Coordinates of C-alpha atoms and ligand atoms in Angstrom, one line a residue:
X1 CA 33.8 15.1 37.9
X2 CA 34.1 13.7 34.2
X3 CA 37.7 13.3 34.8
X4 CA 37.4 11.0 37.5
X5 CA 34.8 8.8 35.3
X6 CA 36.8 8.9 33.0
X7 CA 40.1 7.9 34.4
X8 CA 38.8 5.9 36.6
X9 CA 36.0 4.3 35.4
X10 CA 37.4 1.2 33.9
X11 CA 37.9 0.3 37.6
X12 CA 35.9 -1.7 40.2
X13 CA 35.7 -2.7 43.9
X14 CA 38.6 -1.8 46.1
X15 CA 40.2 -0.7 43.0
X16 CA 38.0 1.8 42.6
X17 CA 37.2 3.0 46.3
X18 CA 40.3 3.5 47.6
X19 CA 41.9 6.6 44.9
X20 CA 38.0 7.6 46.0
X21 CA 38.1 7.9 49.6
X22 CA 41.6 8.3 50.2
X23 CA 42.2 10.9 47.3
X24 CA 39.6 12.5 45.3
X25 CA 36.7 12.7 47.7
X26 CA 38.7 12.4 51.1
X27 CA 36.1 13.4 54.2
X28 CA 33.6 14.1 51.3
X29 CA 32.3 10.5 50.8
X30 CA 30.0 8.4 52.5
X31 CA 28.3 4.8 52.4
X32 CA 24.8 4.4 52.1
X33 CA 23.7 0.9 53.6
X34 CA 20.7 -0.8 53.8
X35 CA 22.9 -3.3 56.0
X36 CA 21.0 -6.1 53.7
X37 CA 21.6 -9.4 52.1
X38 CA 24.5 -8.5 50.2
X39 CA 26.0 -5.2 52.4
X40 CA 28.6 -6.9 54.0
X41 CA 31.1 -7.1 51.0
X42 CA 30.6 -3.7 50.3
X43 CA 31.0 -2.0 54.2
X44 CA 33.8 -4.5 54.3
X45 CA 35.6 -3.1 51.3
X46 CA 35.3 0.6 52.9
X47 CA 36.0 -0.4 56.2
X48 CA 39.7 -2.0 54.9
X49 CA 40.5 1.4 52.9
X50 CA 39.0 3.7 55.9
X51 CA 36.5 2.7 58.3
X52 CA 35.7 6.2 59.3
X53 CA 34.3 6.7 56.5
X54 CA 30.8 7.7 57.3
X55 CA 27.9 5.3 56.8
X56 CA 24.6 6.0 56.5
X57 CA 21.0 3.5 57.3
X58 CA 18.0 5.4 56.5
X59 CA 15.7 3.8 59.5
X60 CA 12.7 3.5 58.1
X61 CA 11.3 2.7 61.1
X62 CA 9.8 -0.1 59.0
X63 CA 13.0 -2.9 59.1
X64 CA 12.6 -5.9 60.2
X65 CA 14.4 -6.5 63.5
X66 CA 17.2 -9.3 61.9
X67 CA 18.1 -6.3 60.2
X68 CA 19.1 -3.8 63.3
X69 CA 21.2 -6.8 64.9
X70 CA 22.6 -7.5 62.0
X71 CA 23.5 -3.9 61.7
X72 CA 24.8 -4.1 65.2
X73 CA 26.8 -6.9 64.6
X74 CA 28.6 -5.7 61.6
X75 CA 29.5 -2.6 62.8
X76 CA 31.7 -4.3 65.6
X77 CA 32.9 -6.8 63.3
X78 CA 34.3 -4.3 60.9
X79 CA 34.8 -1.4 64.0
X80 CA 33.1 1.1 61.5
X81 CA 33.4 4.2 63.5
X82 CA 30.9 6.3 61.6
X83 CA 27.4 4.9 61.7
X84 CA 24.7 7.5 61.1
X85 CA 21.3 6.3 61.7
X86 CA 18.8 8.6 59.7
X87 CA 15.2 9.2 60.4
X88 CA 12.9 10.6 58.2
X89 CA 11.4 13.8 59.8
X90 CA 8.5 13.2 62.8
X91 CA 5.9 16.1 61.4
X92 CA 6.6 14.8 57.0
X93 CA 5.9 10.8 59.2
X94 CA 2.7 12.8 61.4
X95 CA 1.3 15.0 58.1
X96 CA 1.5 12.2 56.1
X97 CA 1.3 8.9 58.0
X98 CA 0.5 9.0 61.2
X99 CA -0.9 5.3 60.7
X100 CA 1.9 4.1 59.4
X101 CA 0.5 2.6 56.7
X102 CA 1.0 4.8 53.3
X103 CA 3.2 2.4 51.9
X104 CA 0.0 0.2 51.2
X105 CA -1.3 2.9 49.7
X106 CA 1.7 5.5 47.8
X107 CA 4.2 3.6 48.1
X108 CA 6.8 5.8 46.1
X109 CA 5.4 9.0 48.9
X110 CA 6.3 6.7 51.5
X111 CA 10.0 6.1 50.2
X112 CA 9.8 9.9 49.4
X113 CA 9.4 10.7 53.3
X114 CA 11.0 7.4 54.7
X115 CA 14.0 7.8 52.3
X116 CA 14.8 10.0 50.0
X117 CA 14.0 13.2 52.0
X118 CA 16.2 11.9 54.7
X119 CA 19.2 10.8 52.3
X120 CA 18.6 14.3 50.6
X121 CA 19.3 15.8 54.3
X122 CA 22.3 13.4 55.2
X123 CA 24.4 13.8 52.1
X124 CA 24.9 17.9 52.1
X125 CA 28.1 18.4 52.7
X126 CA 29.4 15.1 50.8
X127 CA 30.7 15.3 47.1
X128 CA 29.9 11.4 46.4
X129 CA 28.4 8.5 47.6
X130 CA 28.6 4.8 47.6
X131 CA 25.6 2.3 47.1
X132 CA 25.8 -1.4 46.2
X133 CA 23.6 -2.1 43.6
X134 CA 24.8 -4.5 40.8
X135 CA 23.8 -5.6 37.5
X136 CA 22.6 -8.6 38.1
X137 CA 19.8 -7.4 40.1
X138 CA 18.2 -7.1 36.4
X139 CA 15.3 -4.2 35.5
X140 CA 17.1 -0.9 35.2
X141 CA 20.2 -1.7 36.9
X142 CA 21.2 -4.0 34.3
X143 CA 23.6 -1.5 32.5
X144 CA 24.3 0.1 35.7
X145 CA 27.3 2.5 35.4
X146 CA 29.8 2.3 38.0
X147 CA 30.3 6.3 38.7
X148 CA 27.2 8.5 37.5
X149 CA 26.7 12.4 38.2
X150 CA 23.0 12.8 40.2
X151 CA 21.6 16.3 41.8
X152 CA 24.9 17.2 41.4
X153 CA 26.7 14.2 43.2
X154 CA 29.2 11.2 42.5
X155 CA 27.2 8.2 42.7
X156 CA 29.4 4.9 43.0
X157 CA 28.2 1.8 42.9
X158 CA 31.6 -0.1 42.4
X159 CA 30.7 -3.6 42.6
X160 CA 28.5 -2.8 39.5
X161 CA 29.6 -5.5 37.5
X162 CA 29.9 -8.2 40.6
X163 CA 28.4 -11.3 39.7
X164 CA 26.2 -13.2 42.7
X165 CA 29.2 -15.6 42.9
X166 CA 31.4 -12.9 43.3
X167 CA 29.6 -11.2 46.6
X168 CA 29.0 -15.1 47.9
X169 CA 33.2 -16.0 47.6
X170 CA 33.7 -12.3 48.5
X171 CA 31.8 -12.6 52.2
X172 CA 33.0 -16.3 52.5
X173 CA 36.7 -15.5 51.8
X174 CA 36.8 -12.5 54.9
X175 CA 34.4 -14.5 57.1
X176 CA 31.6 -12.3 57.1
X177 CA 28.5 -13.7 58.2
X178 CA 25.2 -13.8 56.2
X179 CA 22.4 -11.7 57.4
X180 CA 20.1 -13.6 59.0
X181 CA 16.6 -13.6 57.0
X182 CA 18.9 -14.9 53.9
X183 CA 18.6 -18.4 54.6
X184 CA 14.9 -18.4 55.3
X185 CA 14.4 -17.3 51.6
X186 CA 15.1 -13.5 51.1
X187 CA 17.2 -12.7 48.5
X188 CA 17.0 -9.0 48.6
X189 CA 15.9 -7.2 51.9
X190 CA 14.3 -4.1 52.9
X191 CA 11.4 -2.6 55.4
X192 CA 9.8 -5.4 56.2
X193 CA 6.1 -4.7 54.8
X194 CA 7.2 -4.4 51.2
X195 CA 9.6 -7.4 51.2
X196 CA 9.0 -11.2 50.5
X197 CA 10.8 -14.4 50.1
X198 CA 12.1 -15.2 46.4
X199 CA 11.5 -18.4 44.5
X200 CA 14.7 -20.2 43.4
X201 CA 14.0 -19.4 39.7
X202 CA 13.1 -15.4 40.1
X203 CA 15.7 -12.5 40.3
X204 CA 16.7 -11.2 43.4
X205 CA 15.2 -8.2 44.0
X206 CA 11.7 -10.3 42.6
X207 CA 10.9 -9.9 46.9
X208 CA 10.7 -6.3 46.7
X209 CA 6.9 -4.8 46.1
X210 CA 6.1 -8.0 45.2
X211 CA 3.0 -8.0 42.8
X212 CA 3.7 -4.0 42.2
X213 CA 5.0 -2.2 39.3
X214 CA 7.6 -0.4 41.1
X215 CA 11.1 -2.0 41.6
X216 CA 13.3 1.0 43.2
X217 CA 13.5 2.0 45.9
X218 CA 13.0 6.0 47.0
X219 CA 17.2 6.6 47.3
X220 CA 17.7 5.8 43.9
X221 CA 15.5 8.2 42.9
X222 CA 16.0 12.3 42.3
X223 CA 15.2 14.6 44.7
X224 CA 12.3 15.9 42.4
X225 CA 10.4 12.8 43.0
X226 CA 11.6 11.0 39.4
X227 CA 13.6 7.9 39.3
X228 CA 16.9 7.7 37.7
X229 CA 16.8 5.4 34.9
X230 CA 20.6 4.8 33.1
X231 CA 20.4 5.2 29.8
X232 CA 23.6 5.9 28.8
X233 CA 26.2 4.1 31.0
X234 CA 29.4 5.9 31.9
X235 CA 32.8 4.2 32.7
X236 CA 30.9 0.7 32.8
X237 CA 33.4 -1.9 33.4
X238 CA 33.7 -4.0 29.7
X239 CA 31.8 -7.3 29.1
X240 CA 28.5 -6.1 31.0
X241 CA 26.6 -6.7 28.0
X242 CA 25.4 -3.0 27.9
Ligands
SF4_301 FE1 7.7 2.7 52.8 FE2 8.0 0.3 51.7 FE3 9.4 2.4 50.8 FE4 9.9 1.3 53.2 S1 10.2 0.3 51.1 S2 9.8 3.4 52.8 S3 7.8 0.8 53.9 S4 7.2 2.1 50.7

């Protein structure tokens, strides 16, 4: 895989996925949305290279509704063909919480079983995968590689260096509509107990576990449990500051 790093990544965006999907990993790649605030720019992107590529939405079972319609609705926009909705498993959800309420709790065993358990399960047989976190989303993603090797994958995260702007004239240029909670104040959006509204001033992702110390989510962690934290950035596109 360092090969592909490092021929490729200098690259970004389309740029970047389609020698991906169409060459290196063809029917060995798949999306992993959270169909969120900024996901349209990204399933977008896929869908004009290949919109059978697969995509994957880990269903919590803990999204707010806006989410699932706007799922619904970009999926016929962009006539992806592949949607797989994942579940974490009933007996990990009826062992560990049957009340639904961990994530008040352990949150990070709660993303274990809601997330990263089920992503774990969903990605055998694929050789990379494609998320759409970006630097400006601050904390550890601020010197976010675009292509990293984790448990053995290709992780791509090819809008690495987009700016906000970027995703804004990106969605506005290809008509794709916003989701829906964005313009009652969330910035960043997951399962609805762990997300708030941000204030003008704080960064994006400032919503998610609000007033907690942790700031990733469970499908950017390992398998083992650990998160990944980039300290050495790979094929990061120039002028990132890292
Ligand atoms: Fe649980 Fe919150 Fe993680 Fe969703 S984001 S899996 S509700 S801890």
């Amino acid at each position: 895989m360092r090969h592909i790093i490092e021929s490729l990544g200098h690259l970004g965006g389309r740029e970047l996925l389609r020698p991906l999907i169409e060459q290196h990993f063809k029917d060995k790649i798949a999306l992993i949305s959270s169909f969120g605030a900024e996901s349209a720019a990204l399933l977008h992107m896929v869908a004009s290279i290949d919109r059978s590529v697969p995509v994957i939405f880990l269903d919590t079972d803990k999204h707010f509704v806006e989410t699932k319609l706007y799922r619904q609705k970009l999926v016929r926009q962009l006539e992806l063909s592949d949607v797989r909705v994942v579940r974490p498993l009933a007996s990990d959800i009826a062992r560990e919480d049957a009340q639904g309420l961990l994530h008040r709790s352990e949150a990070d065993r709660c993303c274990h079983i809601r997330k990263t358990l089920p992503l774990h399960g969903a990605l055998q047989g694929f050789g990379a995968w494609i998320t759409g976190r970006k630097r400006f989303h601050g904390g550890a993603r601020s010197c976010l590689p675009t292509m990293e090797m984790i448990d053995g994958r290709l992780k791509i995260d090819p809008l690495a260096h987009y700016a906000r702007q970027d995703i804004i004239d990106y969605m506005w240029m290809n008509d794709l509509p916003d989701h829906p909670l964005t313009t009652a104040g969330y910035t960043s959006i997951g399962c609805m107990p762990c997300t708030a509204k941000t204030g003008s001033s704080e960064d994006p992702r400032a919503g998610r576990w609000a007033g907690h110390k942790k700031t990733e989510c469970g499908i950017h962690w390992s398998i083992n449990g650990k998160v990944i934290r980039v300290t050495s950035p790979v094929g990061h596109v120039p002028g990132a500051g890292c």
